[in-house]
Amino acid sequence: MSTATTTHKHTASQQAAAAGSGLNFSRILKSEWIKVTTVPSTVILLAITVVVMVGLAALGAWQIVSILDMIGSSDSPEDAMAFGDPQIFREMVTEIPASGLFFGQLLIASLAVVLIASEWGTGMIRSTFSAVPKRIPALLAKALILAVISFVIGAGAAFISFFVAQPILSSGDLNLAMGDEGVLASILNTGTCLALIAVFSMAIGTLLRNTAGGVVTAIGIIFVLPLVVQLVGGIADWIPDAARFLPSNAGTQLVMANATAEGDLTQLQGGLVLAAWAAALLIISLIVTKRRDV
């Protein structure tokens, strides 16, 4: 009787294994997806990101229309030129859908750090690595989920911004069409930029294992460092050249719809530079996490 029961249990376990039970990457992805999407604060923050990005794009469109109206209503050419070259503002129209990128980077970078660093702070990372002893698949799954969500948020917000900005620009006799050169690529690359920033920031949070320190470091590299470099740029000629390869500057070039100025990175080059930053930090964080204790 006991032998028959044991045999039955063994056969059942074999059937369960054949049916696909056990640890695999798709199950790890599903677990990380549940972690991210079932936390109300995360969902609210992502919704706020979309709303603010769209709002900034609408504000940018309104500003361009207002400035061009003031230029057009000026009594003299000298007064009109005081506002700037109107052609420059007309060229800025194609950048409107991606104009909320700055704020999007801020929130996505902070969220990416918090989602990984908080696991160390709460001790949840022990449960994660107990379930996934090899560690690397768990971190890769989290990075992939964050990247996909960030891409959808960025590209989705840019698409919505496009349709919100259209009637505002039309009121000033300005046209913005999806078929305009660089517009669709700029919209999609807004998502690509946020996805790479998410991976970059998650890697920083993984390395530092501290929420506050990770957020400050990520924001410092993405937003503060370019300002510092700009201030000291006159010290040496190589500093402005090197500044092109900072993550935020490369990301800006990635979403540019218009032709870049001489000496600037192209759209493709900006994307490759930002991807290199994200990949390098991710690889380092994987190696360090593999070797360090939790």
PDB file of C-alpha atoms in Angstrom:
ATOM      1  CA  MET A   1       0.000   0.000   0.000  1.00  0.00           C
ATOM      2  CA  SER A   2       2.784   2.377   0.958  1.00  0.00           C
ATOM      3  CA  THR A   3       4.783   1.462  -2.159  1.00  0.00           C
ATOM      4  CA  ALA A   4       1.774   2.129  -4.382  1.00  0.00           C
ATOM      5  CA  THR A   5       1.210   5.511  -2.759  1.00  0.00           C
ATOM      6  CA  THR A   6       4.848   6.478  -3.207  1.00  0.00           C
ATOM      7  CA  THR A   7       4.780   5.385  -6.827  1.00  0.00           C
ATOM      8  CA  HIS A   8       1.596   7.408  -7.408  1.00  0.00           C
ATOM      9  CA  LYS A   9       3.162  10.526  -5.881  1.00  0.00           C
ATOM     10  CA  HIS A  10       6.307  10.075  -7.962  1.00  0.00           C
ATOM     11  CA  THR A  11       4.244   9.697 -11.133  1.00  0.00           C
ATOM     12  CA  ALA A  12       2.214  12.808 -10.242  1.00  0.00           C
ATOM     13  CA  SER A  13       5.361  14.861  -9.691  1.00  0.00           C
ATOM     14  CA  GLN A  14       6.733  13.701 -13.041  1.00  0.00           C
ATOM     15  CA  GLN A  15       3.482  14.714 -14.740  1.00  0.00           C
ATOM     16  CA  ALA A  16       3.600  18.135 -13.042  1.00  0.00           C
ATOM     17  CA  ALA A  17       7.174  18.643 -14.208  1.00  0.00           C
ATOM     18  CA  ALA A  18       6.195  17.617 -17.724  1.00  0.00           C
ATOM     19  CA  ALA A  19       3.344  20.126 -17.597  1.00  0.00           C
ATOM     20  CA  GLY A  20       5.836  22.935 -17.050  1.00  0.00           C
ATOM     21  CA  SER A  21       5.974  23.430 -13.286  1.00  0.00           C
ATOM     22  CA  GLY A  22       9.174  24.664 -11.684  1.00  0.00           C
ATOM     23  CA  LEU A  23      11.389  27.693 -12.031  1.00  0.00           C
ATOM     24  CA  ASN A  24      11.856  29.280 -15.446  1.00  0.00           C
ATOM     25  CA  PHE A  25      12.372  32.790 -16.783  1.00  0.00           C
ATOM     26  CA  SER A  26       8.756  33.290 -17.848  1.00  0.00           C
ATOM     27  CA  ARG A  27       7.582  32.542 -14.296  1.00  0.00           C
ATOM     28  CA  ILE A  28      10.190  34.934 -12.905  1.00  0.00           C
ATOM     29  CA  LEU A  29       8.923  37.611 -15.306  1.00  0.00           C
ATOM     30  CA  LYS A  30       5.360  36.997 -14.168  1.00  0.00           C
ATOM     31  CA  SER A  31       6.435  37.308 -10.532  1.00  0.00           C
ATOM     32  CA  GLU A  32       8.218  40.611 -11.165  1.00  0.00           C
ATOM     33  CA  TRP A  33       5.236  41.894 -13.152  1.00  0.00           C
ATOM     34  CA  ILE A  34       2.963  41.176 -10.177  1.00  0.00           C
ATOM     35  CA  LYS A  35       5.394  42.952  -7.841  1.00  0.00           C
ATOM     36  CA  VAL A  36       5.383  46.112  -9.941  1.00  0.00           C
ATOM     37  CA  THR A  37       1.736  46.316 -10.961  1.00  0.00           C
ATOM     38  CA  THR A  38       0.088  45.413  -7.659  1.00  0.00           C
ATOM     39  CA  VAL A  39       1.643  48.257  -5.671  1.00  0.00           C
ATOM     40  CA  PRO A  40      -0.878  51.162  -5.797  1.00  0.00           C
ATOM     41  CA  SER A  41       1.770  53.862  -5.351  1.00  0.00           C
ATOM     42  CA  THR A  42       3.672  52.596  -8.406  1.00  0.00           C
ATOM     43  CA  VAL A  43       0.561  52.636 -10.592  1.00  0.00           C
ATOM     44  CA  ILE A  44      -0.351  56.127  -9.360  1.00  0.00           C
ATOM     45  CA  LEU A  45       3.179  57.407 -10.027  1.00  0.00           C
ATOM     46  CA  LEU A  46       3.132  56.020 -13.572  1.00  0.00           C
ATOM     47  CA  ALA A  47      -0.250  57.652 -14.211  1.00  0.00           C
ATOM     48  CA  ILE A  48       1.086  60.962 -12.879  1.00  0.00           C
ATOM     49  CA  THR A  49       4.083  60.628 -15.207  1.00  0.00           C
ATOM     50  CA  VAL A  50       1.806  60.356 -18.241  1.00  0.00           C
ATOM     51  CA  VAL A  51      -0.421  63.240 -17.136  1.00  0.00           C
ATOM     52  CA  VAL A  52       2.480  65.597 -16.447  1.00  0.00           C
ATOM     53  CA  MET A  53       4.321  64.702 -19.678  1.00  0.00           C
ATOM     54  CA  VAL A  54       1.179  65.405 -21.686  1.00  0.00           C
ATOM     55  CA  GLY A  55       0.562  68.610 -19.736  1.00  0.00           C
ATOM     56  CA  LEU A  56       4.080  69.879 -20.417  1.00  0.00           C
ATOM     57  CA  ALA A  57       3.663  69.151 -24.124  1.00  0.00           C
ATOM     58  CA  ALA A  58       0.385  71.087 -24.192  1.00  0.00           C
ATOM     59  CA  LEU A  59       2.047  73.983 -22.355  1.00  0.00           C
ATOM     60  CA  GLY A  60       4.949  73.935 -24.813  1.00  0.00           C
ATOM     61  CA  ALA A  61       2.561  74.083 -27.772  1.00  0.00           C
ATOM     62  CA  TRP A  62       0.664  76.984 -26.215  1.00  0.00           C
ATOM     63  CA  GLN A  63       3.913  78.895 -25.567  1.00  0.00           C
ATOM     64  CA  ILE A  64       5.049  78.543 -29.169  1.00  0.00           C
ATOM     65  CA  VAL A  65       1.684  79.749 -30.466  1.00  0.00           C
ATOM     66  CA  SER A  66       1.700  82.684 -28.029  1.00  0.00           C
ATOM     67  CA  ILE A  67       5.236  83.761 -28.945  1.00  0.00           C
ATOM     68  CA  LEU A  68       4.529  83.602 -32.671  1.00  0.00           C
ATOM     69  CA  ASP A  69       1.335  85.619 -32.139  1.00  0.00           C
ATOM     70  CA  MET A  70       3.329  88.295 -30.310  1.00  0.00           C
ATOM     71  CA  ILE A  71       5.926  88.340 -33.089  1.00  0.00           C
ATOM     72  CA  GLY A  72       3.191  88.659 -35.694  1.00  0.00           C
ATOM     73  CA  SER A  73       1.456  91.474 -33.862  1.00  0.00           C
ATOM     74  CA  SER A  74       4.624  93.533 -33.280  1.00  0.00           C
ATOM     75  CA  ASP A  75       4.613  96.999 -34.852  1.00  0.00           C
ATOM     76  CA  SER A  76       8.216  96.906 -36.036  1.00  0.00           C
ATOM     77  CA  PRO A  77      10.721  94.240 -37.162  1.00  0.00           C
ATOM     78  CA  GLU A  78      13.025  95.233 -34.303  1.00  0.00           C
ATOM     79  CA  ASP A  79      10.301  94.515 -31.731  1.00  0.00           C
ATOM     80  CA  ALA A  80       9.505  91.237 -33.450  1.00  0.00           C
ATOM     81  CA  MET A  81      13.136  90.072 -33.412  1.00  0.00           C
ATOM     82  CA  ALA A  82      13.292  90.806 -29.684  1.00  0.00           C
ATOM     83  CA  PHE A  83      11.254  87.633 -29.185  1.00  0.00           C
ATOM     84  CA  GLY A  84      13.647  85.620 -31.338  1.00  0.00           C
ATOM     85  CA  ASP A  85      13.717  84.139 -34.820  1.00  0.00           C
ATOM     86  CA  PRO A  86      10.181  82.868 -35.621  1.00  0.00           C
ATOM     87  CA  GLN A  87      11.613  80.100 -37.808  1.00  0.00           C
ATOM     88  CA  ILE A  88      13.292  78.579 -34.771  1.00  0.00           C
ATOM     89  CA  PHE A  89       9.959  78.336 -32.966  1.00  0.00           C
ATOM     90  CA  ARG A  90       8.296  76.785 -36.027  1.00  0.00           C
ATOM     91  CA  GLU A  91      11.017  74.130 -36.135  1.00  0.00           C
ATOM     92  CA  MET A  92      10.411  73.389 -32.457  1.00  0.00           C
ATOM     93  CA  VAL A  93       6.898  72.187 -33.283  1.00  0.00           C
ATOM     94  CA  THR A  94       8.160  68.715 -34.196  1.00  0.00           C
ATOM     95  CA  GLU A  95       9.746  68.390 -30.746  1.00  0.00           C
ATOM     96  CA  ILE A  96       6.461  69.009 -28.897  1.00  0.00           C
ATOM     97  CA  PRO A  97       5.391  65.347 -28.410  1.00  0.00           C
ATOM     98  CA  ALA A  98       8.681  64.579 -26.616  1.00  0.00           C
ATOM     99  CA  SER A  99       8.821  67.816 -24.625  1.00  0.00           C
ATOM    100  CA  GLY A 100       7.738  66.120 -21.388  1.00  0.00           C
ATOM    101  CA  LEU A 101      10.764  63.829 -21.456  1.00  0.00           C
ATOM    102  CA  PHE A 102      12.673  65.772 -18.790  1.00  0.00           C
ATOM    103  CA  PHE A 103       9.996  65.212 -16.155  1.00  0.00           C
ATOM    104  CA  GLY A 104       9.479  61.637 -17.323  1.00  0.00           C
ATOM    105  CA  GLN A 105      13.148  60.866 -16.775  1.00  0.00           C
ATOM    106  CA  LEU A 106      12.979  62.263 -13.258  1.00  0.00           C
ATOM    107  CA  LEU A 107      10.067  60.076 -12.188  1.00  0.00           C
ATOM    108  CA  ILE A 108      11.121  56.914 -14.010  1.00  0.00           C
ATOM    109  CA  ALA A 109      14.680  57.138 -12.663  1.00  0.00           C
ATOM    110  CA  SER A 110      13.385  57.559  -9.119  1.00  0.00           C
ATOM    111  CA  LEU A 111      10.865  54.744  -9.498  1.00  0.00           C
ATOM    112  CA  ALA A 112      13.455  52.332 -10.897  1.00  0.00           C
ATOM    113  CA  VAL A 113      15.791  52.948  -7.956  1.00  0.00           C
ATOM    114  CA  VAL A 114      13.006  52.620  -5.397  1.00  0.00           C
ATOM    115  CA  LEU A 115      11.660  49.348  -6.810  1.00  0.00           C
ATOM    116  CA  ILE A 116      15.000  47.561  -6.505  1.00  0.00           C
ATOM    117  CA  ALA A 117      16.640  49.310  -3.531  1.00  0.00           C
ATOM    118  CA  SER A 118      13.520  48.977  -1.361  1.00  0.00           C
ATOM    119  CA  GLU A 119      13.817  45.186  -1.610  1.00  0.00           C
ATOM    120  CA  TRP A 120      17.130  45.410   0.219  1.00  0.00           C
ATOM    121  CA  GLY A 121      15.710  47.876   2.702  1.00  0.00           C
ATOM    122  CA  THR A 122      12.745  45.668   3.587  1.00  0.00           C
ATOM    123  CA  GLY A 123      14.633  42.368   3.350  1.00  0.00           C
ATOM    124  CA  MET A 124      12.370  41.142   0.552  1.00  0.00           C
ATOM    125  CA  ILE A 125      15.443  40.532  -1.572  1.00  0.00           C
ATOM    126  CA  ARG A 126      16.202  37.451   0.565  1.00  0.00           C
ATOM    127  CA  SER A 127      12.893  35.909  -0.454  1.00  0.00           C
ATOM    128  CA  THR A 128      13.531  36.829  -4.070  1.00  0.00           C
ATOM    129  CA  PHE A 129      16.959  35.209  -4.127  1.00  0.00           C
ATOM    130  CA  SER A 130      15.700  32.190  -2.181  1.00  0.00           C
ATOM    131  CA  ALA A 131      13.174  31.634  -4.959  1.00  0.00           C
ATOM    132  CA  VAL A 132      15.778  32.413  -7.655  1.00  0.00           C
ATOM    133  CA  PRO A 133      19.120  31.287  -6.207  1.00  0.00           C
ATOM    134  CA  LYS A 134      21.100  32.191  -9.340  1.00  0.00           C
ATOM    135  CA  ARG A 135      20.097  35.857  -8.738  1.00  0.00           C
ATOM    136  CA  ILE A 136      20.907  37.099 -12.245  1.00  0.00           C
ATOM    137  CA  PRO A 137      17.598  35.902 -13.802  1.00  0.00           C
ATOM    138  CA  ALA A 138      15.672  37.771 -11.090  1.00  0.00           C
ATOM    139  CA  LEU A 139      17.491  41.037 -11.768  1.00  0.00           C
ATOM    140  CA  LEU A 140      17.223  40.621 -15.541  1.00  0.00           C
ATOM    141  CA  ALA A 141      13.491  39.976 -15.229  1.00  0.00           C
ATOM    142  CA  LYS A 142      13.026  43.083 -13.101  1.00  0.00           C
ATOM    143  CA  ALA A 143      15.076  45.158 -15.569  1.00  0.00           C
ATOM    144  CA  LEU A 144      13.049  43.848 -18.509  1.00  0.00           C
ATOM    145  CA  ILE A 145       9.708  44.542 -16.819  1.00  0.00           C
ATOM    146  CA  LEU A 146      10.814  48.068 -15.884  1.00  0.00           C
ATOM    147  CA  ALA A 147      12.106  48.711 -19.398  1.00  0.00           C
ATOM    148  CA  VAL A 148       8.870  47.551 -21.041  1.00  0.00           C
ATOM    149  CA  ILE A 149       6.678  49.579 -18.678  1.00  0.00           C
ATOM    150  CA  SER A 150       8.861  52.663 -19.132  1.00  0.00           C
ATOM    151  CA  PHE A 151       8.770  52.320 -22.917  1.00  0.00           C
ATOM    152  CA  VAL A 152       4.981  52.071 -22.922  1.00  0.00           C
ATOM    153  CA  ILE A 153       4.676  55.051 -20.574  1.00  0.00           C
ATOM    154  CA  GLY A 154       7.093  57.200 -22.608  1.00  0.00           C
ATOM    155  CA  ALA A 155       5.824  56.337 -26.078  1.00  0.00           C
ATOM    156  CA  GLY A 156       2.200  56.401 -24.901  1.00  0.00           C
ATOM    157  CA  ALA A 157       2.584  59.829 -23.309  1.00  0.00           C
ATOM    158  CA  ALA A 158       4.278  61.142 -26.460  1.00  0.00           C
ATOM    159  CA  PHE A 159       1.457  59.815 -28.657  1.00  0.00           C
ATOM    160  CA  ILE A 160      -1.165  61.415 -26.436  1.00  0.00           C
ATOM    161  CA  SER A 161       0.869  64.636 -26.413  1.00  0.00           C
ATOM    162  CA  PHE A 162       0.865  64.619 -30.205  1.00  0.00           C
ATOM    163  CA  PHE A 163      -2.926  64.545 -30.396  1.00  0.00           C
ATOM    164  CA  VAL A 164      -3.365  67.048 -27.549  1.00  0.00           C
ATOM    165  CA  ALA A 165      -0.904  69.506 -29.123  1.00  0.00           C
ATOM    166  CA  GLN A 166      -2.429  69.345 -32.614  1.00  0.00           C
ATOM    167  CA  PRO A 167      -5.501  71.567 -31.980  1.00  0.00           C
ATOM    168  CA  ILE A 168      -3.422  74.027 -29.949  1.00  0.00           C
ATOM    169  CA  LEU A 169      -0.893  74.386 -32.753  1.00  0.00           C
ATOM    170  CA  SER A 170      -3.637  74.562 -35.377  1.00  0.00           C
ATOM    171  CA  SER A 171      -5.040  77.636 -33.648  1.00  0.00           C
ATOM    172  CA  GLY A 172      -1.764  79.359 -34.535  1.00  0.00           C
ATOM    173  CA  ASP A 173      -1.704  78.051 -38.134  1.00  0.00           C
ATOM    174  CA  LEU A 174       1.031  75.568 -37.225  1.00  0.00           C
ATOM    175  CA  ASN A 175       0.914  72.041 -38.548  1.00  0.00           C
ATOM    176  CA  LEU A 176       2.088  68.900 -36.790  1.00  0.00           C
ATOM    177  CA  ALA A 177       1.598  65.626 -38.655  1.00  0.00           C
ATOM    178  CA  MET A 178       2.715  62.112 -37.871  1.00  0.00           C
ATOM    179  CA  GLY A 179       4.198  61.950 -41.343  1.00  0.00           C
ATOM    180  CA  ASP A 180       6.513  64.917 -40.736  1.00  0.00           C
ATOM    181  CA  GLU A 181      10.164  63.996 -40.835  1.00  0.00           C
ATOM    182  CA  GLY A 182      11.366  62.621 -37.524  1.00  0.00           C
ATOM    183  CA  VAL A 183       8.073  62.963 -35.628  1.00  0.00           C
ATOM    184  CA  LEU A 184       7.159  59.269 -35.361  1.00  0.00           C
ATOM    185  CA  ALA A 185      10.751  58.322 -34.529  1.00  0.00           C
ATOM    186  CA  SER A 186      10.848  61.005 -31.824  1.00  0.00           C
ATOM    187  CA  ILE A 187       7.638  59.669 -30.286  1.00  0.00           C
ATOM    188  CA  LEU A 188       8.861  56.065 -30.210  1.00  0.00           C
ATOM    189  CA  ASN A 189      12.309  57.072 -28.998  1.00  0.00           C
ATOM    190  CA  THR A 190      10.744  58.908 -26.068  1.00  0.00           C
ATOM    191  CA  GLY A 191       9.766  55.466 -24.858  1.00  0.00           C
ATOM    192  CA  THR A 192      13.176  54.043 -25.739  1.00  0.00           C
ATOM    193  CA  CYS A 193      14.906  56.787 -23.772  1.00  0.00           C
ATOM    194  CA  LEU A 194      12.788  56.179 -20.661  1.00  0.00           C
ATOM    195  CA  ALA A 195      13.349  52.422 -20.944  1.00  0.00           C
ATOM    196  CA  LEU A 196      17.130  52.877 -21.008  1.00  0.00           C
ATOM    197  CA  ILE A 197      16.989  55.392 -18.149  1.00  0.00           C
ATOM    198  CA  ALA A 198      14.994  52.845 -16.121  1.00  0.00           C
ATOM    199  CA  VAL A 199      17.636  50.146 -16.643  1.00  0.00           C
ATOM    200  CA  PHE A 200      20.428  52.632 -15.919  1.00  0.00           C
ATOM    201  CA  SER A 201      18.786  53.771 -12.673  1.00  0.00           C
ATOM    202  CA  MET A 202      17.857  50.262 -11.562  1.00  0.00           C
ATOM    203  CA  ALA A 203      21.511  49.277 -11.906  1.00  0.00           C
ATOM    204  CA  ILE A 204      22.514  52.198  -9.673  1.00  0.00           C
ATOM    205  CA  GLY A 205      19.932  51.149  -7.074  1.00  0.00           C
ATOM    206  CA  THR A 206      21.231  47.572  -7.246  1.00  0.00           C
ATOM    207  CA  LEU A 207      24.805  48.670  -6.685  1.00  0.00           C
ATOM    208  CA  LEU A 208      24.076  51.052  -3.809  1.00  0.00           C
ATOM    209  CA  ARG A 209      21.285  49.020  -2.151  1.00  0.00           C
ATOM    210  CA  ASN A 210      19.969  52.221  -0.628  1.00  0.00           C
ATOM    211  CA  THR A 211      16.857  54.061  -1.787  1.00  0.00           C
ATOM    212  CA  ALA A 212      17.862  57.611  -0.860  1.00  0.00           C
ATOM    213  CA  GLY A 213      21.445  57.202  -2.020  1.00  0.00           C
ATOM    214  CA  GLY A 214      20.364  55.571  -5.269  1.00  0.00           C
ATOM    215  CA  VAL A 215      17.802  58.269  -6.106  1.00  0.00           C
ATOM    216  CA  VAL A 216      20.271  61.074  -5.359  1.00  0.00           C
ATOM    217  CA  THR A 217      23.009  59.405  -7.413  1.00  0.00           C
ATOM    218  CA  ALA A 218      20.767  58.682 -10.401  1.00  0.00           C
ATOM    219  CA  ILE A 219      19.299  62.193 -10.439  1.00  0.00           C
ATOM    220  CA  GLY A 220      22.751  63.677  -9.914  1.00  0.00           C
ATOM    221  CA  ILE A 221      24.214  61.861 -12.920  1.00  0.00           C
ATOM    222  CA  ILE A 222      21.227  62.477 -15.171  1.00  0.00           C
ATOM    223  CA  PHE A 223      20.360  66.084 -14.265  1.00  0.00           C
ATOM    224  CA  VAL A 224      22.994  67.746 -12.085  1.00  0.00           C
ATOM    225  CA  LEU A 225      26.197  66.540 -13.736  1.00  0.00           C
ATOM    226  CA  PRO A 226      25.371  68.125 -17.150  1.00  0.00           C
ATOM    227  CA  LEU A 227      24.826  71.491 -15.416  1.00  0.00           C
ATOM    228  CA  VAL A 228      28.162  71.229 -13.624  1.00  0.00           C
ATOM    229  CA  VAL A 229      29.920  70.305 -16.851  1.00  0.00           C
ATOM    230  CA  GLN A 230      28.266  73.257 -18.586  1.00  0.00           C
ATOM    231  CA  LEU A 231      29.530  75.633 -15.886  1.00  0.00           C
ATOM    232  CA  VAL A 232      33.123  74.412 -16.125  1.00  0.00           C
ATOM    233  CA  GLY A 233      33.041  73.887 -19.879  1.00  0.00           C
ATOM    234  CA  GLY A 234      35.235  76.910 -20.530  1.00  0.00           C
ATOM    235  CA  ILE A 235      38.163  75.463 -18.601  1.00  0.00           C
ATOM    236  CA  ALA A 236      39.189  73.067 -21.371  1.00  0.00           C
ATOM    237  CA  ASP A 237      38.048  72.411 -24.931  1.00  0.00           C
ATOM    238  CA  TRP A 238      37.611  68.685 -24.346  1.00  0.00           C
ATOM    239  CA  ILE A 239      34.959  69.156 -21.629  1.00  0.00           C
ATOM    240  CA  PRO A 240      32.090  70.198 -23.968  1.00  0.00           C
ATOM    241  CA  ASP A 241      33.064  67.374 -26.330  1.00  0.00           C
ATOM    242  CA  ALA A 242      32.973  64.854 -23.497  1.00  0.00           C
ATOM    243  CA  ALA A 243      29.649  66.243 -22.245  1.00  0.00           C
ATOM    244  CA  ARG A 244      27.959  64.948 -25.392  1.00  0.00           C
ATOM    245  CA  PHE A 245      28.385  61.433 -24.033  1.00  0.00           C
ATOM    246  CA  LEU A 246      26.613  62.021 -20.724  1.00  0.00           C
ATOM    247  CA  PRO A 247      23.412  59.936 -20.377  1.00  0.00           C
ATOM    248  CA  SER A 248      20.980  62.876 -20.380  1.00  0.00           C
ATOM    249  CA  ASN A 249      22.633  64.633 -23.330  1.00  0.00           C
ATOM    250  CA  ALA A 250      22.680  61.395 -25.324  1.00  0.00           C
ATOM    251  CA  GLY A 251      19.024  60.827 -24.453  1.00  0.00           C
ATOM    252  CA  THR A 252      18.129  64.317 -25.660  1.00  0.00           C
ATOM    253  CA  GLN A 253      19.721  63.591 -29.021  1.00  0.00           C
ATOM    254  CA  LEU A 254      17.854  60.286 -29.195  1.00  0.00           C
ATOM    255  CA  VAL A 255      14.474  62.044 -29.238  1.00  0.00           C
ATOM    256  CA  MET A 256      15.471  64.931 -31.518  1.00  0.00           C
ATOM    257  CA  ALA A 257      13.150  65.146 -34.520  1.00  0.00           C
ATOM    258  CA  ASN A 258      15.095  67.862 -36.312  1.00  0.00           C
ATOM    259  CA  ALA A 259      18.555  67.647 -37.823  1.00  0.00           C
ATOM    260  CA  THR A 260      21.274  67.934 -35.209  1.00  0.00           C
ATOM    261  CA  ALA A 261      23.752  70.793 -35.127  1.00  0.00           C
ATOM    262  CA  GLU A 262      27.301  70.285 -36.287  1.00  0.00           C
ATOM    263  CA  GLY A 263      29.314  68.415 -33.684  1.00  0.00           C
ATOM    264  CA  ASP A 264      26.269  66.994 -31.881  1.00  0.00           C
ATOM    265  CA  LEU A 265      25.522  63.286 -31.717  1.00  0.00           C
ATOM    266  CA  THR A 266      23.024  62.002 -34.248  1.00  0.00           C
ATOM    267  CA  GLN A 267      19.808  60.332 -33.154  1.00  0.00           C
ATOM    268  CA  LEU A 268      21.338  56.883 -33.621  1.00  0.00           C
ATOM    269  CA  GLN A 269      24.573  57.822 -31.878  1.00  0.00           C
ATOM    270  CA  GLY A 270      22.670  59.260 -28.925  1.00  0.00           C
ATOM    271  CA  GLY A 271      20.704  56.048 -28.600  1.00  0.00           C
ATOM    272  CA  LEU A 272      23.824  53.897 -28.755  1.00  0.00           C
ATOM    273  CA  VAL A 273      25.606  56.003 -26.129  1.00  0.00           C
ATOM    274  CA  LEU A 274      22.659  55.836 -23.719  1.00  0.00           C
ATOM    275  CA  ALA A 275      22.289  52.103 -24.360  1.00  0.00           C
ATOM    276  CA  ALA A 276      25.995  51.627 -23.620  1.00  0.00           C
ATOM    277  CA  TRP A 277      25.608  53.432 -20.278  1.00  0.00           C
ATOM    278  CA  ALA A 278      22.609  51.278 -19.339  1.00  0.00           C
ATOM    279  CA  ALA A 279      24.225  48.014 -20.472  1.00  0.00           C
ATOM    280  CA  ALA A 280      27.552  48.709 -18.755  1.00  0.00           C
ATOM    281  CA  LEU A 281      25.967  49.566 -15.402  1.00  0.00           C
ATOM    282  CA  LEU A 282      23.563  46.627 -15.653  1.00  0.00           C
ATOM    283  CA  ILE A 283      26.406  44.167 -16.286  1.00  0.00           C
ATOM    284  CA  ILE A 284      28.431  45.590 -13.390  1.00  0.00           C
ATOM    285  CA  SER A 285      25.411  45.389 -11.058  1.00  0.00           C
ATOM    286  CA  LEU A 286      24.802  41.751 -12.070  1.00  0.00           C
ATOM    287  CA  ILE A 287      28.419  40.786 -11.387  1.00  0.00           C
ATOM    288  CA  VAL A 288      28.498  42.592  -8.036  1.00  0.00           C
ATOM    289  CA  THR A 289      25.164  41.124  -6.924  1.00  0.00           C
ATOM    290  CA  LYS A 290      26.288  37.632  -7.905  1.00  0.00           C
ATOM    291  CA  ARG A 291      29.366  37.936  -5.673  1.00  0.00           C
ATOM    292  CA  ARG A 292      28.024  39.903  -2.691  1.00  0.00           C
ATOM    293  CA  ASP A 293      25.947  38.612   0.184  1.00  0.00           C
ATOM    294  CA  VAL A 294      22.360  39.782   0.521  1.00  0.00           C
TER     295      VAL A 294
END
